[in-house]
XYZ file of C-alpha atoms in Angstrom:
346
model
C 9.430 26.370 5.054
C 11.583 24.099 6.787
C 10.836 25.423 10.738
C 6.920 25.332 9.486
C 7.923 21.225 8.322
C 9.226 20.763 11.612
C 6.435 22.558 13.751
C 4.209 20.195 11.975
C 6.080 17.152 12.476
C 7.149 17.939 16.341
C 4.126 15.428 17.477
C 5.113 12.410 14.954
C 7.438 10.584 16.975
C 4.392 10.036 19.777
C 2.188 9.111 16.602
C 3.678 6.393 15.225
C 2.196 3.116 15.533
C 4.129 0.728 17.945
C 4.841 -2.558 17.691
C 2.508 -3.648 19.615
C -0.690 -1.481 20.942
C -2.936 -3.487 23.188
C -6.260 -2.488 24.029
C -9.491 -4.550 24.042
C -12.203 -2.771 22.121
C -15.443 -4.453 20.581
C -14.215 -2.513 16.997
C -10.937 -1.472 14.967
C -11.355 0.851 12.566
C -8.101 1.313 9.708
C -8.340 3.193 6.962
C -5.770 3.771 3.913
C -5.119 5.442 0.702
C -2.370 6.283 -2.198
C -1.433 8.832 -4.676
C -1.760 12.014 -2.206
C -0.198 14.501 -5.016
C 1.190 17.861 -3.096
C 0.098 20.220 -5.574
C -3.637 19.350 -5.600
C -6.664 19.988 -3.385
C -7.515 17.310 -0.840
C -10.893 17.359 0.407
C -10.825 13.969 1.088
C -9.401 14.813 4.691
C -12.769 15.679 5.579
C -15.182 12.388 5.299
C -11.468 10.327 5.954
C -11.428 12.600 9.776
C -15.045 12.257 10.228
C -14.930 8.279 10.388
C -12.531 8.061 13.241
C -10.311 6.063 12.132
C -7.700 4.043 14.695
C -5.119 3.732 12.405
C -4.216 5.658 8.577
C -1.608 3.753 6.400
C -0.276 5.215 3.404
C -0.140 2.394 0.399
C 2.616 4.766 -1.905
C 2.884 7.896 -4.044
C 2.709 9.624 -0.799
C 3.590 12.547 -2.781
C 4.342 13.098 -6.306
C 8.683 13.987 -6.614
C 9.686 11.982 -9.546
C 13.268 13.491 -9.559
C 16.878 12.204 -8.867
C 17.063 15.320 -6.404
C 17.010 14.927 -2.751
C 16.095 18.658 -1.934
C 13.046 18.264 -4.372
C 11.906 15.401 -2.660
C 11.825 17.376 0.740
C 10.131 20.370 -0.824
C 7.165 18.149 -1.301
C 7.035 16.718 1.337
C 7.275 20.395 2.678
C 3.702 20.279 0.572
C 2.107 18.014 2.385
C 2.843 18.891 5.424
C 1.192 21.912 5.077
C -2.628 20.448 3.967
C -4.539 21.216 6.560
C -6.740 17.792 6.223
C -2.865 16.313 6.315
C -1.942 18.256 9.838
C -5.704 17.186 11.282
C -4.910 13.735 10.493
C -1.388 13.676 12.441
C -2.742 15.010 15.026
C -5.383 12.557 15.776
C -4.548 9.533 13.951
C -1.829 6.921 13.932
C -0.040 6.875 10.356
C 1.935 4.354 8.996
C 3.645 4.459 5.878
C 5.316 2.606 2.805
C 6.330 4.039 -0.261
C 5.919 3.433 -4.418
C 7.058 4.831 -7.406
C 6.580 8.983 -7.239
C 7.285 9.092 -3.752
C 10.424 6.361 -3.828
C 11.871 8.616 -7.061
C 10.319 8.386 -10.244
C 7.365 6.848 -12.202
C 7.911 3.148 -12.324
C 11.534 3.207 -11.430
C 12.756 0.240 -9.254
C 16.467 -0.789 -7.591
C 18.173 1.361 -10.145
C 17.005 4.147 -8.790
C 20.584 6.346 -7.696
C 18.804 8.083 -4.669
C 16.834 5.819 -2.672
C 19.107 6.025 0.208
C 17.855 9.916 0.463
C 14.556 9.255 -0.363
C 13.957 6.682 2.196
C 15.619 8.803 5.084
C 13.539 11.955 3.743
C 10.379 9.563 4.305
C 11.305 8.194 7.261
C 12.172 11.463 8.922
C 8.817 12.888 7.497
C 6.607 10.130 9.034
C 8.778 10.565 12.323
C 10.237 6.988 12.225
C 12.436 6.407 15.471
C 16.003 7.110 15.064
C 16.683 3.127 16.199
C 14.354 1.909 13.450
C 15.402 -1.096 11.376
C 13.433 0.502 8.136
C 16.258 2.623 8.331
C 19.033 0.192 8.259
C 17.896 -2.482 6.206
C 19.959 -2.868 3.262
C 16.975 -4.048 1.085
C 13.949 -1.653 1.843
C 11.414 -0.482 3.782
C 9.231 -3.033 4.599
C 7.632 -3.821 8.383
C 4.886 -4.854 9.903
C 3.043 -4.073 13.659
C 0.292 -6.075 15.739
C -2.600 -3.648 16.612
C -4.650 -4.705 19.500
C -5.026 -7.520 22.694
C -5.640 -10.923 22.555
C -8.343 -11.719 20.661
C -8.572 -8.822 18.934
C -4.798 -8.552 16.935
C -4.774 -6.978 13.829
C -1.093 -7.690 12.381
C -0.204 -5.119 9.496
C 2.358 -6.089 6.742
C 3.668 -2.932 4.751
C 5.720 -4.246 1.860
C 8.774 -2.854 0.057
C 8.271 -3.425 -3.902
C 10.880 -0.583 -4.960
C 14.325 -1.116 -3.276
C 14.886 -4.246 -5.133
C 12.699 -4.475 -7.728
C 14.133 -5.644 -11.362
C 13.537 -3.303 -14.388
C 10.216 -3.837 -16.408
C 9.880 -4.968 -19.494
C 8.499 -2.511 -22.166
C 6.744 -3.475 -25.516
C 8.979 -3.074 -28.373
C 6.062 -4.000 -30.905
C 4.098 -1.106 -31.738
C 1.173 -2.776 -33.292
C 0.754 -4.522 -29.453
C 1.473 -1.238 -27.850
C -1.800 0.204 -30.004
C -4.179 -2.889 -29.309
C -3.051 -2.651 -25.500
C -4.269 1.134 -25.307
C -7.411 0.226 -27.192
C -7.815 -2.177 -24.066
C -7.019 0.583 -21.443
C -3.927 -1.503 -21.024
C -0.620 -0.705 -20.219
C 3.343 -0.309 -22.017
C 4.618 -3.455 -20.342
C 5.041 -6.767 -20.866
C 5.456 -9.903 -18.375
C 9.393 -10.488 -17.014
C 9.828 -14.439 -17.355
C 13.551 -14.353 -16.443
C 14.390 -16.995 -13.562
C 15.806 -14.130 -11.555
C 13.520 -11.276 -11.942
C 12.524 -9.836 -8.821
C 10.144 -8.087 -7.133
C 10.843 -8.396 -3.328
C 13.915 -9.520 -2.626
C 15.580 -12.851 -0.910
C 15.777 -10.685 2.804
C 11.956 -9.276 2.225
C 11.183 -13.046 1.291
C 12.152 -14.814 4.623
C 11.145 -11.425 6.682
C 7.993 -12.406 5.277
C 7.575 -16.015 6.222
C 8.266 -15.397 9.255
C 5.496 -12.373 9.738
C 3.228 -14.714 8.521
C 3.532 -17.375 11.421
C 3.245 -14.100 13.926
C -0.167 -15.098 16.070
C -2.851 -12.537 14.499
C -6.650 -13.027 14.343
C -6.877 -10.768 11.320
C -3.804 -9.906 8.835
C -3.615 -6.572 6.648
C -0.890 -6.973 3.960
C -0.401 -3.799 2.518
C 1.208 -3.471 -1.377
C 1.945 -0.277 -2.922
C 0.577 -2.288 -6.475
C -2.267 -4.846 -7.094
C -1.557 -8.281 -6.573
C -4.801 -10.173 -7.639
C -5.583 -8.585 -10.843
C -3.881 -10.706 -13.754
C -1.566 -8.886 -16.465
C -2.746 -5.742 -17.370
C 0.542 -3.963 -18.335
C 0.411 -1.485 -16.038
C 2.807 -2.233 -12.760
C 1.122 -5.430 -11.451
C 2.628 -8.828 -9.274
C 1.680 -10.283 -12.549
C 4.671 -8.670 -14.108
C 6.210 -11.055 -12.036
C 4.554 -14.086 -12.823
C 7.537 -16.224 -10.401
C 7.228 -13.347 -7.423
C 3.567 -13.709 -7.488
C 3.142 -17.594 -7.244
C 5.954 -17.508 -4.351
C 3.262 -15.703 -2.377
C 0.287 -17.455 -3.169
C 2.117 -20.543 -1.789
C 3.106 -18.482 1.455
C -0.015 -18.014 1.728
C -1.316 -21.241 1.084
C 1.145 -22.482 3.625
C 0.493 -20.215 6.344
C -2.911 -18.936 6.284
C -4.646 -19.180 9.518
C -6.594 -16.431 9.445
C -8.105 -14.114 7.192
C -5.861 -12.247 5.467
C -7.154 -8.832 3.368
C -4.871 -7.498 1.077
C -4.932 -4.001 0.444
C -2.871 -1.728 -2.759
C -3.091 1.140 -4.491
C -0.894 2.684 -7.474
C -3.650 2.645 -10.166
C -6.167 5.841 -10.165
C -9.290 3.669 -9.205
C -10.575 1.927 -6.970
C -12.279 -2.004 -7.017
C -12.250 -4.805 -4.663
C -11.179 -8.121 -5.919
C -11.302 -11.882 -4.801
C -10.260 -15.602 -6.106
C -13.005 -17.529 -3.822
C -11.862 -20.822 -5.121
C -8.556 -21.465 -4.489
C -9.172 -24.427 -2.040
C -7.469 -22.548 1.000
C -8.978 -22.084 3.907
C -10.130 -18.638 3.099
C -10.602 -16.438 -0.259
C -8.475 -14.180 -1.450
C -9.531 -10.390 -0.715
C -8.183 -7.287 -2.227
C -9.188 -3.829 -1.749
C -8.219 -1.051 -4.117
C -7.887 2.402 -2.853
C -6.275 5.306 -5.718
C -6.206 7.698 -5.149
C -6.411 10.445 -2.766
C -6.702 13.362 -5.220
C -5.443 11.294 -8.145
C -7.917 9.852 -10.607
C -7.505 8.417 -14.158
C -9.703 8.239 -17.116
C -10.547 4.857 -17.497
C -9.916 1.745 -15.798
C -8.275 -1.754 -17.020
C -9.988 -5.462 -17.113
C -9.916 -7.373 -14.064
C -11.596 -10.612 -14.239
C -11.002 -11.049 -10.265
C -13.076 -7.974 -10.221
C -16.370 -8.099 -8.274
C -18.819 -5.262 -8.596
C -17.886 -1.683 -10.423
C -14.916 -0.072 -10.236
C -14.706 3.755 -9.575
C -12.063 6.296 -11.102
C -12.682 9.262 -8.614
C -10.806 10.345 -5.492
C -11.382 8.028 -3.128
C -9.925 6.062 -0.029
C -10.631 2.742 1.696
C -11.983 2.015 5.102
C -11.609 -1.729 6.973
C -14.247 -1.450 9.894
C -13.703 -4.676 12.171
C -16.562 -6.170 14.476
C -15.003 -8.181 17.248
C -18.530 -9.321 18.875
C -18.799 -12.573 17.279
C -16.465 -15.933 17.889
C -14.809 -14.679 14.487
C -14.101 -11.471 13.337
C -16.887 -9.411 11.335
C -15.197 -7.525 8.576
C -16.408 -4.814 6.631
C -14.391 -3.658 3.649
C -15.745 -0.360 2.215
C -13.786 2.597 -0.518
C -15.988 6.228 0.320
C -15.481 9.025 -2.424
C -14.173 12.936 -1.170
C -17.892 13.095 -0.119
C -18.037 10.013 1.875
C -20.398 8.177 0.220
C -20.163 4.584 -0.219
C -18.295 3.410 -3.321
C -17.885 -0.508 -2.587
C -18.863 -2.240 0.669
C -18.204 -6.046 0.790
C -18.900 -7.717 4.211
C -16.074 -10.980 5.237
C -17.394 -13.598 7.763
């Protein structure tokens, strides 16, 4: 298994996505996805290969481990690496890759997780990031970001780290709420109002402010969970009510541009926007869960626009450079390609 893992990974190095790729082209094409379990079919390869994309990022739960064991962790990787849809992709895509809670360890775990070190070199080697790499070296996660395209045409992608430092959650001890939560196809937790909770982490924090003032005529900010949708007590940035305003107001601060914000985690799929937040552009999110993974119902979301879809599915920014701004198309296709959600940005 292991000289088949390394066969398949022998072209990743030359895939990765580098800093900085500049070419002019009248249209970028990215598309992403989450919750990729090892140990279930993936069809979704197919319609995913079939619209060319320029660029794949993983969003989290890469693969499924959920164990404290390093050599478990590798074996499923092992897994994916052997989907064929998987090898096709590597082969003639660009991946890039962040993590969240399956893949980082286990289900909803965050800094107290006791192998992360592992884990994040078993991901890292997997995806074929450079030896020199500061993802692998930073003391506090993951995270990093990469301009895609010339002048003009830059597409700057932010890949979060919500994991390495993330405070514990807070579960519901009352069981009466517990039940009236479920009736609501809400979740076990409840929102952390301590002063210090955190969710990203002082280093991520500044890393971050200064991404944001990095010339881009489009930005991608990619988190492993939803950040628009308010509490739902599932793993949200409303868990997090302090976290969550601290980006708005980066945000507020430094946006330029339009800024899309795409996550995963949650077995559905929906696109979400706050239009009137007095900034100088809405607020976009696009949900795309998960590969394979689907769940049986989906939670409220008043940011919600349109339906929202519980069946594999993945998401697909298509970007129009012709005009004096960027065109933006923002669609999630199902494992037959067909058209789920398509909003079009101007």
């Amino acid at each position: 298994m292991r000289r088949r893992l390394l066969k398949a990974l022998a072209l990743a190095p030359a895939l990765l996505l580098p800093v900085s790729v500049t070419f002019a082209q009248q249209r970028t094409r990215i598309a992403f996805g989450s919750c990729a379990h090892q140990d279930k079919p993936q069809p979704i390869w197919t319609p995913i290969l079939a619209d060319r994309p320029d660029l794949f990022i993983f969003l989290g739960d890469n693969i499924y481990a959920d164990t404290d064991d390093p050599a478990a962790i590798q074996t499923c990787y092992d897994k994916l690496a052997q989907v064929p849809g998987y090898q096709q992709l590597i082969a003639n895509t660009q991946v890039l890759a962040t993590w969240d809670d399956h893949d980082y360890g286990q289900n909803d775990i965050g800094r107290e997780y006791v192998a992360r070190h592992e884990s994040r070199r078993i991901m890292l080697d997997f995806f074929g990031e450079p030896a020199a790499s500061e993802r692998r070296t930073r003391p506090d996660g993951i995270y990093t970001s990469c301009v895609h395209g010339a002048p003009g045409q830059r597409v700057q992608i932010i890949l979060l780290d919500l994991r390495w430092n993330r405070s514990s959650l807070v579960e519901l001890s009352d069981p009466a709420l517990r039940a009236s939560r479920v009736a609501m196809q809400m979740g076990p937790y409840d929102v952390n109002t301590e002063a210090d909770a955190v969710l990203v982490g002082e280093a991520q924090w500044q890393w971050l402010e200064e991404q944001l003032q990095v010339e881009a005529d489009l930005r991608i900010i990619g988190s492993s969970i939803q950040l628009l949708a308010e509490f739902t007590g599932w793993e949200t940035w409303a868990n997090y009510p302090h976290e969550r305003s601290r980006l708005f107001q980066l945000l507020s601060r430094y946006q330029r541009e339009p800024v899309v914000i795409i996550s995963g985690d949650v077995h559905w799929c929906e696109y979400s926007e706050i239009g009137d937040s007095g900034w100088a552009w809405p607020l976009l999110e696009l949900t795309s869960s998960g590969l394979p993974e689907t769940w049986t119902a989906v939670s409220p979301n008043r940011h919600r626009v349109g339906e929202a879809f519980a069946v594999a599915n993945y998401g697909l920014i298509d970007i129009d450079w012709a005009g004096t701004r960027p065109a933006v198309a923002l669609q999630v296709k199902d494992a037959s390609g067909v058209v789920l959600i398509d909003h079009a940005v101007r």
